[in-house]
Short mmCIF file of C-alpha atoms in Angstrom, two decimals:
data_model
loop_
_atom_site.label_atom_id
_atom_site.label_comp_id
_atom_site.label_asym_id
_atom_site.label_seq_id
_atom_site.Cartn_x
_atom_site.Cartn_y
_atom_site.Cartn_z
CA MET A 695 22.08 -44.77 12.94
CA ALA A 696 24.47 -41.96 13.39
CA SER A 697 25.06 -41.79 9.37
CA LEU A 698 21.16 -41.81 8.92
CA LEU A 699 20.72 -38.86 11.46
CA TRP A 700 23.50 -36.96 9.47
CA LEU A 701 21.73 -37.59 6.10
CA LEU A 702 18.42 -36.44 7.59
CA SER A 703 19.99 -33.24 9.11
CA LEU A 704 21.83 -32.63 5.59
CA LEU A 705 18.48 -33.02 3.92
CA VAL A 706 16.76 -30.50 6.19
CA PHE A 707 19.39 -28.11 6.05
CA SER A 708 19.52 -28.14 2.11
CA THR A 709 15.78 -27.81 2.09
CA LEU A 710 15.77 -24.83 4.42
CA SER A 711 18.70 -23.30 2.70
CA TYR A 712 17.13 -23.38 -0.83
CA SER A 713 16.69 -19.79 -1.80
CA SER A 714 16.47 -17.35 -4.81
CA TYR A 715 16.57 -13.45 -5.03
CA ALA A 716 14.30 -11.25 -6.91
CA ASN A 717 13.08 -7.84 -6.73
CA GLY A 718 14.95 -7.13 -3.56
CA VAL A 719 13.44 -10.12 -1.79
CA GLU A 720 15.37 -13.16 -0.95
CA THR A 721 12.99 -16.29 -1.24
CA HIS A 722 13.43 -19.41 0.91
CA ARG A 723 11.53 -22.23 0.33
CA GLY A 724 8.15 -21.47 1.97
CA PHE A 725 9.42 -17.86 3.05
CA HIS A 726 10.24 -14.42 1.85
CA SER A 727 13.03 -12.74 3.57
CA LEU A 728 12.95 -8.93 3.32
CA ALA A 729 14.35 -5.77 5.08
CA LEU A 730 12.09 -4.52 7.68
CA ASP A 731 12.22 -0.93 6.34
CA SER A 732 10.83 -2.14 2.99
CA LEU A 733 7.36 -2.58 4.85
CA GLN A 734 7.29 1.03 6.25
CA PRO A 735 5.60 3.71 4.31
CA SER A 736 7.80 6.16 2.32
CA ASP A 737 7.41 9.91 1.87
CA THR A 738 9.30 9.65 -1.50
CA CYS A 739 8.00 8.46 -4.93
CA SER A 740 10.14 5.70 -6.11
CA SER A 741 8.93 6.04 -9.79
CA ILE A 742 7.57 9.15 -11.43
CA PRO A 743 4.11 8.07 -12.93
CA LYS A 744 4.34 8.36 -16.79
CA ALA A 745 2.17 7.66 -19.75
CA PHE A 746 2.70 4.17 -20.95
CA ASP A 747 2.42 2.88 -24.54
CA GLY A 748 -1.02 1.94 -25.97
CA ASN A 749 -3.91 1.65 -23.67
CA ARG A 750 -2.22 1.37 -20.49
CA LEU A 751 -2.73 3.94 -17.59
CA PRO A 752 -0.30 4.38 -14.69
CA ILE A 753 -1.92 3.49 -11.09
CA VAL A 754 -0.86 5.25 -7.95
CA HIS A 755 -2.11 4.78 -4.45
CA ARG A 756 -4.48 7.24 -3.35
CA HIS A 757 -2.63 8.23 -0.02
CA GLY A 758 1.07 7.51 -1.45
CA PRO A 759 3.67 10.00 -2.50
CA CYS A 760 3.13 9.45 -6.22
CA SER A 761 -0.37 10.47 -5.92
CA PRO A 762 -1.64 13.98 -7.29
CA VAL A 763 -4.47 13.65 -4.88
CA ALA A 764 -2.64 12.62 -1.76
CA ASN A 765 -3.52 13.90 1.71
CA ARG A 766 0.00 14.24 3.53
CA GLN A 767 -1.49 13.82 6.83
CA LYS A 768 -0.49 10.55 8.57
CA ILE A 769 -2.46 7.67 7.31
CA ASN A 770 -5.12 6.60 9.97
CA HIS A 771 -5.17 2.96 10.07
CA LYS A 772 -7.95 2.57 12.51
CA GLN A 773 -10.22 4.47 10.16
CA ILE A 774 -9.26 2.67 7.17
CA LEU A 775 -10.04 -0.75 8.65
CA ARG A 776 -13.46 0.30 10.04
CA HIS A 777 -14.04 1.79 6.56
CA ASP A 778 -13.08 -1.61 5.23
CA ILE A 779 -15.50 -3.45 7.39
CA ALA A 780 -18.35 -1.03 6.36
CA ARG A 781 -17.55 -1.81 2.55
CA VAL A 782 -17.62 -5.60 3.32
CA ASN A 783 -21.17 -5.24 5.28
CA SER A 784 -22.38 -3.44 2.19
CA LEU A 785 -21.21 -5.98 -0.16
CA ASN A 786 -22.76 -8.63 1.90
CA ARG A 787 -26.13 -6.66 2.37
CA LYS A 788 -26.19 -6.43 -1.51
CA HIS A 789 -25.53 -10.03 -2.11
CA SER A 790 -28.19 -11.07 0.25
CA MET A 791 -30.84 -9.04 -1.32
CA LEU A 792 -33.16 -10.53 -3.72
CA LYS A 793 -33.90 -8.80 -6.83
CA LYS A 794 -36.13 -5.75 -6.20
CA GLU A 795 -39.56 -5.91 -7.96
CA ASP A 796 -42.48 -3.21 -8.08
CA LEU A 797 -45.97 -4.49 -7.92
CA ASN A 798 -46.02 -5.05 -11.63
CA GLY A 799 -43.21 -7.56 -11.37
CA VAL A 800 -40.68 -5.23 -13.04
CA THR A 801 -37.09 -5.33 -11.85
CA ILE A 802 -35.93 -1.96 -10.38
CA PRO A 803 -32.30 -1.04 -11.13
CA ASP A 804 -30.18 -1.04 -7.75
CA ARG A 805 -28.73 2.43 -7.23
CA LYS A 806 -26.73 1.58 -4.08
CA GLY A 807 -22.90 1.92 -4.40
CA TYR A 808 -20.38 0.42 -1.96
CA PRO A 809 -18.40 2.56 0.75
CA VAL A 810 -15.74 4.34 -1.05
CA ASN A 811 -13.27 5.27 1.81
CA THR A 812 -11.27 2.17 1.13
CA MET A 813 -10.86 2.68 -2.81
CA ASP A 814 -7.13 3.15 -2.67
CA TYR A 815 -6.10 3.51 -6.32
CA ILE A 816 -6.08 6.29 -8.75
CA VAL A 817 -5.82 6.87 -12.45
CA THR A 818 -5.67 9.95 -14.60
CA VAL A 819 -7.93 10.10 -17.70
CA GLY A 820 -9.14 12.92 -20.02
CA TYR A 821 -12.70 14.06 -20.47
CA GLY A 822 -13.96 16.42 -23.30
CA THR A 823 -12.61 18.02 -26.34
CA PRO A 824 -10.07 19.45 -25.96
CA ALA A 825 -9.37 16.76 -23.28
CA LYS A 826 -8.75 17.98 -19.67
CA ASN A 827 -7.08 15.54 -17.36
CA PHE A 828 -8.87 14.33 -13.97
CA SER A 829 -7.57 11.97 -11.23
CA VAL A 830 -10.23 9.44 -10.48
CA ILE A 831 -10.55 6.44 -8.27
CA PHE A 832 -11.19 3.07 -10.14
CA ASP A 833 -13.19 0.40 -8.56
CA THR A 834 -14.20 -3.09 -9.76
CA GLY A 835 -17.31 -2.93 -7.47
CA SER A 836 -18.79 0.11 -9.24
CA ASP A 837 -20.42 0.44 -12.84
CA ILE A 838 -21.33 4.17 -13.18
CA SER A 839 -18.19 6.27 -14.06
CA TRP A 840 -18.40 10.13 -12.91
CA ILE A 841 -16.81 13.16 -12.26
CA GLN A 842 -17.77 16.39 -10.64
CA CYS A 843 -19.10 19.08 -13.24
CA LYS A 844 -20.03 22.85 -13.36
CA PRO A 845 -22.31 24.36 -12.53
CA CYS A 846 -21.96 23.37 -8.92
CA ALA A 847 -23.29 25.70 -6.41
CA ASP A 848 -21.42 26.30 -3.23
CA GLY A 849 -21.49 23.25 -0.79
CA ASP A 850 -22.73 20.93 -3.67
CA CYS A 851 -19.16 19.69 -4.83
CA TYR A 852 -16.51 18.58 -2.35
CA PRO A 853 -12.96 20.03 -2.86
CA GLN A 854 -11.05 18.34 -5.43
CA HIS A 855 -7.48 18.48 -6.77
CA ASP A 856 -8.37 19.29 -10.38
CA GLN A 857 -10.56 21.95 -11.58
CA LEU A 858 -14.28 20.97 -12.11
CA PHE A 859 -15.16 19.75 -15.58
CA ASP A 860 -17.12 22.45 -17.48
CA PRO A 861 -19.34 20.81 -20.13
CA SER A 862 -19.88 24.14 -21.97
CA GLN A 863 -16.13 23.96 -22.92
CA SER A 864 -16.29 20.73 -24.74
CA SER A 865 -17.40 20.31 -28.28
CA THR A 866 -18.38 16.69 -27.67
CA TYR A 867 -20.50 16.66 -24.72
CA ALA A 868 -24.01 15.56 -24.99
CA ASN A 869 -26.78 14.91 -22.25
CA ILE A 870 -28.74 11.54 -22.70
CA PRO A 871 -32.38 11.93 -22.74
CA CYS A 872 -34.38 10.38 -19.97
CA MET A 873 -36.60 8.36 -22.07
CA SER A 874 -33.68 6.40 -23.63
CA GLU A 875 -32.85 2.75 -22.90
CA ASP A 876 -29.43 4.01 -21.30
CA CYS A 877 -31.37 5.97 -18.73
CA ALA A 878 -33.56 3.14 -17.81
CA LEU A 879 -30.48 0.91 -17.34
CA ILE A 880 -29.27 2.98 -14.47
CA GLY A 881 -32.54 3.78 -12.97
CA GLY A 882 -32.31 7.50 -14.02
CA ILE A 883 -35.36 9.94 -13.72
CA CYS A 884 -36.13 12.94 -15.76
CA ASP A 885 -35.48 16.63 -15.04
CA GLU A 886 -37.42 19.43 -16.45
CA SER A 887 -35.77 19.63 -19.67
CA TYR A 888 -36.18 15.62 -20.18
CA ASN A 889 -32.50 14.87 -19.50
CA CYS A 890 -31.44 11.84 -17.67
CA ILE A 891 -30.48 12.39 -13.91
CA TYR A 892 -28.51 9.64 -12.37
CA SER A 893 -27.91 9.11 -8.55
CA VAL A 894 -25.63 6.70 -6.52
CA ASP A 895 -25.78 6.48 -2.85
CA TYR A 896 -22.70 4.76 -1.50
CA GLY A 897 -22.73 2.67 1.66
CA ASP A 898 -20.87 5.12 3.72
CA GLY A 899 -23.17 8.09 3.18
CA SER A 900 -21.22 9.32 0.20
CA SER A 901 -23.31 10.22 -2.94
CA THR A 902 -23.31 11.75 -6.43
CA THR A 903 -26.09 13.09 -8.44
CA GLY A 904 -26.15 14.76 -11.81
CA LEU A 905 -26.73 14.56 -15.64
CA LEU A 906 -25.99 11.16 -17.34
CA ALA A 907 -24.24 12.33 -20.53
CA LYS A 908 -21.87 11.11 -23.30
CA GLU A 909 -18.36 12.46 -23.71
CA THR A 910 -14.95 11.90 -25.47
CA LEU A 911 -12.88 10.01 -22.91
CA THR A 912 -9.03 10.01 -23.42
CA LEU A 913 -7.35 7.05 -21.88
CA THR A 914 -3.87 7.77 -23.26
CA PRO A 915 -2.62 10.25 -25.84
CA THR A 916 -3.26 7.64 -28.63
CA ASN A 917 -6.37 5.99 -27.37
CA VAL A 918 -9.63 7.91 -27.32
CA LEU A 919 -13.10 6.28 -26.54
CA ASN A 920 -15.86 8.26 -28.05
CA LYS A 921 -19.46 8.75 -26.73
CA PHE A 922 -18.48 7.44 -23.17
CA GLU A 923 -21.42 7.38 -21.00
CA PHE A 924 -20.73 8.85 -17.73
CA GLY A 925 -22.24 10.87 -14.69
CA CYS A 926 -21.70 14.52 -14.79
CA GLY A 927 -22.06 15.27 -10.99
CA ASN A 928 -23.46 18.51 -9.84
CA LEU A 929 -24.37 17.33 -6.36
CA ASN A 930 -21.54 15.21 -4.69
CA ASP A 931 -20.63 14.66 -1.04
CA GLY A 932 -18.41 12.10 0.85
CA SER A 933 -15.26 10.17 1.15
CA PHE A 934 -13.78 10.72 -2.21
CA GLY A 935 -10.59 12.66 -0.89
CA THR A 936 -9.76 15.30 -3.64
CA ALA A 937 -10.24 12.86 -6.68
CA ALA A 938 -12.40 14.30 -9.24
CA GLY A 939 -14.68 11.21 -9.47
CA LEU A 940 -14.59 7.61 -10.07
CA ILE A 941 -14.19 5.09 -12.98
CA GLY A 942 -16.36 1.97 -12.62
CA LEU A 943 -14.89 -1.44 -13.87
CA GLY A 944 -17.89 -3.56 -12.93
CA ARG A 945 -19.64 -6.04 -15.18
CA ASN A 946 -22.75 -3.82 -15.98
CA ARG A 947 -23.17 -2.59 -19.41
CA VAL A 948 -22.40 1.12 -18.30
CA SER A 949 -19.12 0.38 -16.97
CA LEU A 950 -15.95 1.38 -18.56
CA ALA A 951 -14.84 -2.08 -19.21
CA SER A 952 -18.04 -2.90 -21.06
CA GLN A 953 -18.38 0.37 -23.00
CA ALA A 954 -14.49 -0.03 -24.25
CA SER A 955 -15.00 -3.66 -25.30
CA ALA A 956 -16.20 -2.98 -28.76
CA VAL A 957 -13.17 -0.76 -29.47
CA TYR A 958 -10.27 -2.50 -27.29
CA GLY A 959 -11.60 -6.06 -26.72
CA ASP A 960 -13.69 -7.39 -23.81
CA ALA A 961 -10.95 -7.38 -21.18
CA PHE A 962 -8.89 -5.35 -18.81
CA SER A 963 -6.14 -5.72 -16.31
CA TYR A 964 -4.26 -4.10 -13.46
CA CYS A 965 -1.24 -4.36 -11.58
CA LEU A 966 -1.39 -2.62 -8.17
CA PRO A 967 2.09 -1.50 -7.09
CA LYS A 968 3.79 -3.55 -4.54
CA PHE A 969 4.48 -0.36 -2.05
CA ASN A 970 2.50 2.79 -1.69
CA ASN A 971 5.43 4.85 -3.11
CA ALA A 972 5.63 2.87 -6.33
CA THR A 973 3.32 2.93 -9.57
CA GLY A 974 1.42 0.26 -11.23
CA PHE A 975 -0.77 0.00 -14.25
CA LEU A 976 -4.40 -0.38 -15.72
CA THR A 977 -4.88 -1.77 -19.08
CA ILE A 978 -8.06 -1.33 -20.73
CA GLY A 979 -8.71 -4.08 -23.67
CA ALA A 980 -7.60 -7.52 -24.54
CA GLN A 981 -4.19 -8.75 -25.39
CA GLN A 982 -3.52 -11.68 -27.76
CA GLN A 983 -1.38 -13.54 -25.24
CA TYR A 984 -0.97 -13.28 -21.43
CA PRO A 985 2.60 -14.97 -20.87
CA GLY A 986 2.74 -16.67 -17.31
CA VAL A 987 -0.93 -15.85 -16.40
CA GLU A 988 -3.02 -18.67 -14.79
CA PHE A 989 -6.81 -18.47 -15.38
CA THR A 990 -9.67 -19.52 -13.33
CA PRO A 991 -13.23 -19.41 -14.39
CA MET A 992 -15.24 -16.12 -13.89
CA LEU A 993 -18.26 -17.10 -12.13
CA THR A 994 -21.65 -15.18 -12.14
CA ASP A 995 -24.56 -14.93 -9.68
CA PRO A 996 -27.46 -14.01 -11.60
CA ASN A 997 -28.74 -11.87 -8.62
CA ASN A 998 -25.55 -10.03 -8.49
CA PRO A 999 -24.23 -10.06 -12.08
CA SER A 1000 -21.92 -7.27 -11.59
CA PHE A 1001 -19.79 -8.95 -8.98
CA TYR A 1002 -16.55 -10.90 -10.08
CA PHE A 1003 -17.04 -14.32 -8.47
CA VAL A 1004 -14.16 -16.88 -8.70
CA GLU A 1005 -13.82 -20.29 -7.03
CA LEU A 1006 -11.44 -20.32 -4.08
CA VAL A 1007 -10.57 -23.90 -3.34
CA GLY A 1008 -7.62 -23.96 -0.98
CA ILE A 1009 -4.86 -22.07 0.66
CA SER A 1010 -1.23 -22.94 1.48
CA VAL A 1011 1.03 -21.38 3.99
CA GLY A 1012 4.80 -21.72 4.17
CA GLY A 1013 4.87 -24.58 1.51
CA ARG A 1014 2.12 -26.53 2.90
CA ASN A 1015 -1.62 -26.87 1.99
CA LEU A 1016 -3.94 -26.09 4.66
CA SER A 1017 -6.48 -28.90 5.50
CA ILE A 1018 -9.62 -26.98 4.38
CA ARG A 1019 -12.29 -28.55 2.43
CA PRO A 1020 -13.16 -26.77 -0.75
CA ALA A 1021 -16.82 -26.72 0.14
CA VAL A 1022 -16.04 -24.46 2.88
CA PHE A 1023 -15.61 -21.57 0.32
CA LYS A 1024 -18.64 -22.68 -2.04
CA THR A 1025 -21.46 -20.83 -0.34
CA PRO A 1026 -21.99 -17.99 -0.83
CA GLY A 1027 -18.84 -17.78 -2.81
CA THR A 1028 -15.66 -15.73 -3.23
CA ILE A 1029 -15.22 -12.25 -5.19
CA MET A 1030 -12.33 -10.16 -6.45
CA ASP A 1031 -12.55 -6.46 -5.34
CA SER A 1032 -10.27 -3.83 -5.79
CA GLY A 1033 -12.07 -1.49 -3.33
CA THR A 1034 -11.64 -3.86 -0.24
CA VAL A 1035 -8.44 -3.67 1.57
CA LEU A 1036 -8.06 -6.93 3.48
CA THR A 1037 -8.91 -10.48 2.30
CA TYR A 1038 -12.07 -11.92 4.10
CA LEU A 1039 -12.23 -15.72 4.78
CA PRO A 1040 -14.60 -18.02 6.13
CA PRO A 1041 -13.84 -18.53 9.97
CA VAL A 1042 -12.87 -22.28 9.50
CA ALA A 1043 -10.48 -21.10 6.85
CA TYR A 1044 -9.09 -18.23 8.49
CA LEU A 1045 -8.22 -20.09 11.68
CA ALA A 1046 -6.39 -22.79 9.85
CA LEU A 1047 -4.32 -19.82 8.08
CA ARG A 1048 -3.75 -18.23 11.33
CA HIS A 1049 -2.68 -21.35 13.21
CA ARG A 1050 -0.15 -22.19 10.42
CA PHE A 1051 1.15 -18.62 10.11
CA ARG A 1052 1.58 -18.27 13.85
CA SER A 1053 3.34 -21.52 14.12
CA LEU A 1054 5.90 -20.46 11.66
CA MET A 1055 6.37 -16.94 13.29
CA ARG A 1056 6.76 -18.21 16.63
CA ASN A 1057 10.34 -17.01 16.93
CA TYR A 1058 9.15 -13.37 16.68
CA THR A 1059 7.82 -11.17 19.44
CA ARG A 1060 4.00 -10.94 19.41
CA ALA A 1061 2.41 -7.48 19.56
CA PRO A 1062 -1.09 -6.61 20.86
CA PRO A 1063 -4.08 -7.01 18.32
CA PHE A 1064 -4.97 -3.89 16.47
CA GLU A 1065 -8.74 -3.39 15.92
CA ALA A 1066 -9.77 -6.72 14.54
CA LEU A 1067 -6.37 -7.73 13.26
CA ASP A 1068 -5.59 -10.51 16.04
CA THR A 1069 -1.97 -11.78 14.90
CA CYS A 1070 0.52 -8.96 15.14
CA TYR A 1071 4.26 -8.95 15.56
CA ASP A 1072 6.74 -6.46 17.20
CA PHE A 1073 9.82 -6.38 14.73
CA ARG A 1074 11.81 -3.78 16.54
CA GLY A 1075 15.53 -4.75 16.67
CA GLU A 1076 15.09 -6.79 13.39
CA ASP A 1077 17.09 -5.90 10.35
CA LYS A 1078 15.43 -8.75 8.23
CA ILE A 1079 12.26 -10.73 8.73
CA SER A 1080 11.06 -13.85 6.96
CA ILE A 1081 7.31 -13.97 6.24
CA PRO A 1082 5.69 -17.33 5.26
CA ASP A 1083 4.44 -17.32 1.79
CA VAL A 1084 0.67 -17.51 1.32
CA LYS A 1085 -0.75 -18.95 -1.85
CA LEU A 1086 -4.47 -18.94 -2.54
CA HIS A 1087 -5.52 -21.68 -5.04
CA PHE A 1088 -8.46 -21.37 -7.61
CA GLY A 1089 -10.48 -23.74 -9.75
CA GLY A 1090 -8.80 -24.71 -12.75
CA GLY A 1091 -5.45 -24.71 -11.17
CA ALA A 1092 -4.74 -20.94 -11.06
CA THR A 1093 -2.66 -19.75 -7.85
CA LEU A 1094 -2.37 -16.15 -6.53
CA ASP A 1095 0.99 -16.06 -4.99
CA VAL A 1096 0.57 -13.30 -2.25
CA ILE A 1097 3.72 -11.18 -1.83
CA SER A 1098 5.21 -10.19 1.70
CA SER A 1099 3.79 -6.77 1.77
CA GLY A 1100 0.47 -8.35 0.78
CA THR A 1101 0.50 -10.99 3.61
CA VAL A 1102 1.09 -8.46 6.32
CA LEU A 1103 -0.01 -4.90 7.08
CA SER A 1104 2.66 -2.83 8.66
CA LEU A 1105 1.33 -0.12 11.09
CA SER A 1106 4.52 0.67 12.68
CA PRO A 1107 8.05 -1.00 13.50
CA SER A 1108 6.33 -2.10 16.70
CA GLN A 1109 3.24 -3.46 15.12
CA THR A 1110 3.01 -5.59 11.76
CA CYS A 1111 -0.24 -7.77 11.51
CA LEU A 1112 -1.67 -10.63 9.43
CA ALA A 1113 -3.72 -8.86 6.59
CA PHE A 1114 -6.38 -11.28 6.63
CA ARG A 1115 -9.62 -11.33 8.53
CA PRO A 1116 -12.42 -13.84 9.25
CA THR A 1117 -16.03 -13.21 7.90
CA VAL A 1118 -18.65 -12.62 10.61
CA SER A 1119 -20.23 -15.85 9.79
CA SER A 1120 -19.85 -18.80 7.20
CA GLY A 1121 -22.64 -17.40 5.15
CA GLN A 1122 -20.86 -14.22 4.21
CA LEU A 1123 -18.84 -13.61 0.90
CA SER A 1124 -15.30 -14.42 0.94
CA ILE A 1125 -13.44 -11.32 -0.60
CA ILE A 1126 -9.87 -11.14 -1.96
CA GLY A 1127 -8.87 -7.68 -1.28
CA ASN A 1128 -6.49 -5.15 -2.99
CA THR A 1129 -3.58 -6.02 -0.35
CA GLN A 1130 -3.21 -9.43 -1.45
CA GLN A 1131 -3.48 -8.68 -5.19
CA ARG A 1132 -0.40 -6.39 -5.06
CA SER A 1133 2.38 -6.83 -7.48
CA THR A 1134 0.36 -9.45 -9.62
CA GLU A 1135 -1.37 -8.53 -12.95
CA VAL A 1136 -4.89 -9.49 -12.38
CA VAL A 1137 -6.62 -10.07 -15.74
CA TYR A 1138 -10.48 -9.75 -16.29
CA ASP A 1139 -11.26 -11.40 -19.52
CA LEU A 1140 -14.84 -10.77 -19.85
CA GLY A 1141 -15.02 -12.45 -23.27
CA ARG A 1142 -13.85 -15.79 -22.15
CA ARG A 1143 -15.35 -15.44 -18.57
CA MET A 1144 -11.99 -16.02 -17.11
CA ILE A 1145 -9.74 -14.26 -14.47
CA GLY A 1146 -6.16 -14.60 -14.40
CA PHE A 1147 -3.15 -14.07 -12.19
CA GLY A 1148 0.27 -13.18 -13.53
CA PRO A 1149 2.99 -12.95 -10.92
CA ARG A 1150 5.06 -9.91 -12.22
CA SER A 1151 6.33 -6.54 -11.04
CA CYS A 1152 4.15 -3.48 -12.09
CA SER A 1153 6.87 -2.10 -14.74
#
C-alpha cells in the first residue's frame, strides 16, 4: 500500500511539474504562470509600429502608448465596461429585429451601427492621390468605411489627430450618384446635386453623415485599392476619440473585406497584440496556406448576414472540459466581434466556467467585484501568478487557446478579474470579444466560409 501511494504521489507530482516556457510565459499543464507586472499597463511602447511587407498593416491599441491617437489620461475601466454592455445590447437588438419592410414589401437597408466606444484597435491607411495617411478604428461589426472630410463647419466634426481629408486635393476622388445601385445598397438619399448621402447612427449616440464617394485607398506602400467606396463625412459626432474615422470589415458588399476580395482574395486576418503596449497586424487578402491554423465553419444568419457566426460547442478550463451541453450555445448562436471587449456566454456556461476557475484559484485572495465582473482577485504581494488556461472549442475541431492576458482583466494590482460575463438571458447572443482574441491570428476566409485560429505571437 505504501509503495502504491508513493507511485500515485509521483504521478501527481510529475503531472503538475510538467511545464514549458514560451514568449515570457511559463506554461504548466492547465495553467499559465506569469509575472504580475506583465498584466499591468505600460507607458512605453515595446515595439515601434512599422509598415509590414505585402498587404499587412500594423495594429495598435487605441489607448496604448503605441497609438498615434492615444488619450494619455488614465483608462476609465468602469466607463469601458458600461460602453461594452451598450454595444452588446445593440448587437442583440439588431439580431432580434426582423427585416424591415415598407408597405410595398421592399427591404429597407438598416443604417444603424453599433456603439463605437469599445472599438479598441487602430490601423493607418492612406486616402487620395497623393495619399494622405489617417489613423482609423477597424471593426468587424461595421460595413461602411468613412473618414472626416472638408468642408466641415465649426462643430460639425469632432477633433482628430490627423488633418481632415480634403477631396479637392485628390486627383482620384469622385462622388457616387444617388440613383446608383451602390447608393441604394447603403440606404443613401439624394442631395441637391444628386450625389449620394450616407448616414450611420451608432448605438451610443455617435453618428456620421456625408457623401458616399470613390477614392484610392493605400493599404501599404506597395498595395493600393482603386475606386474604394467610402463615406466622406461632413457631419460627425461621438466617441471616436481622435481617430479620423473607421474601417468596416463586416460581410456586406460595401465593407473593405468585400471590396478588396477581387484584388487580394476573399479573406482577411488580424492578430491583436497581447498587451496594449505592443503591436499586432491586419492582413487584407487570402494566403495560399495558413500553417497551424485550425478552422471552423463561418455560419450565416439570413436576417443578419453581416455577422460572423461560429459554432461554439464547448469550453475547457485548467485542462478539463466543462460539463456543458453543446445545445446551450445553439440558440441564438455565437458571433466573433472585434469591437466587443469581453466574452459573453449563456448563463449556464458562464456559471460552469466561473465555478471551475474559482476552484483552481482558491489559493489567491479574493477581491470585491468590479461592476458586473464578479470574480476578482487581489494579487498584491505576489511576484508570479498562475492563471488556469481557458480553451474555447468550436465545430470542426478548432480551438481558441485564450492567453493569460485574455482570460483576466487587470484593473490594478489589487483587483484582477475574470474577463468573461454571462448574457442577460439564454436568448441572447454569445459573443467572443477582443480580449479573448489577443495574440491569436484570427482568419476570416470569406471564400471558403471558414474562420480560423492560429496561436502565434503578433510579430
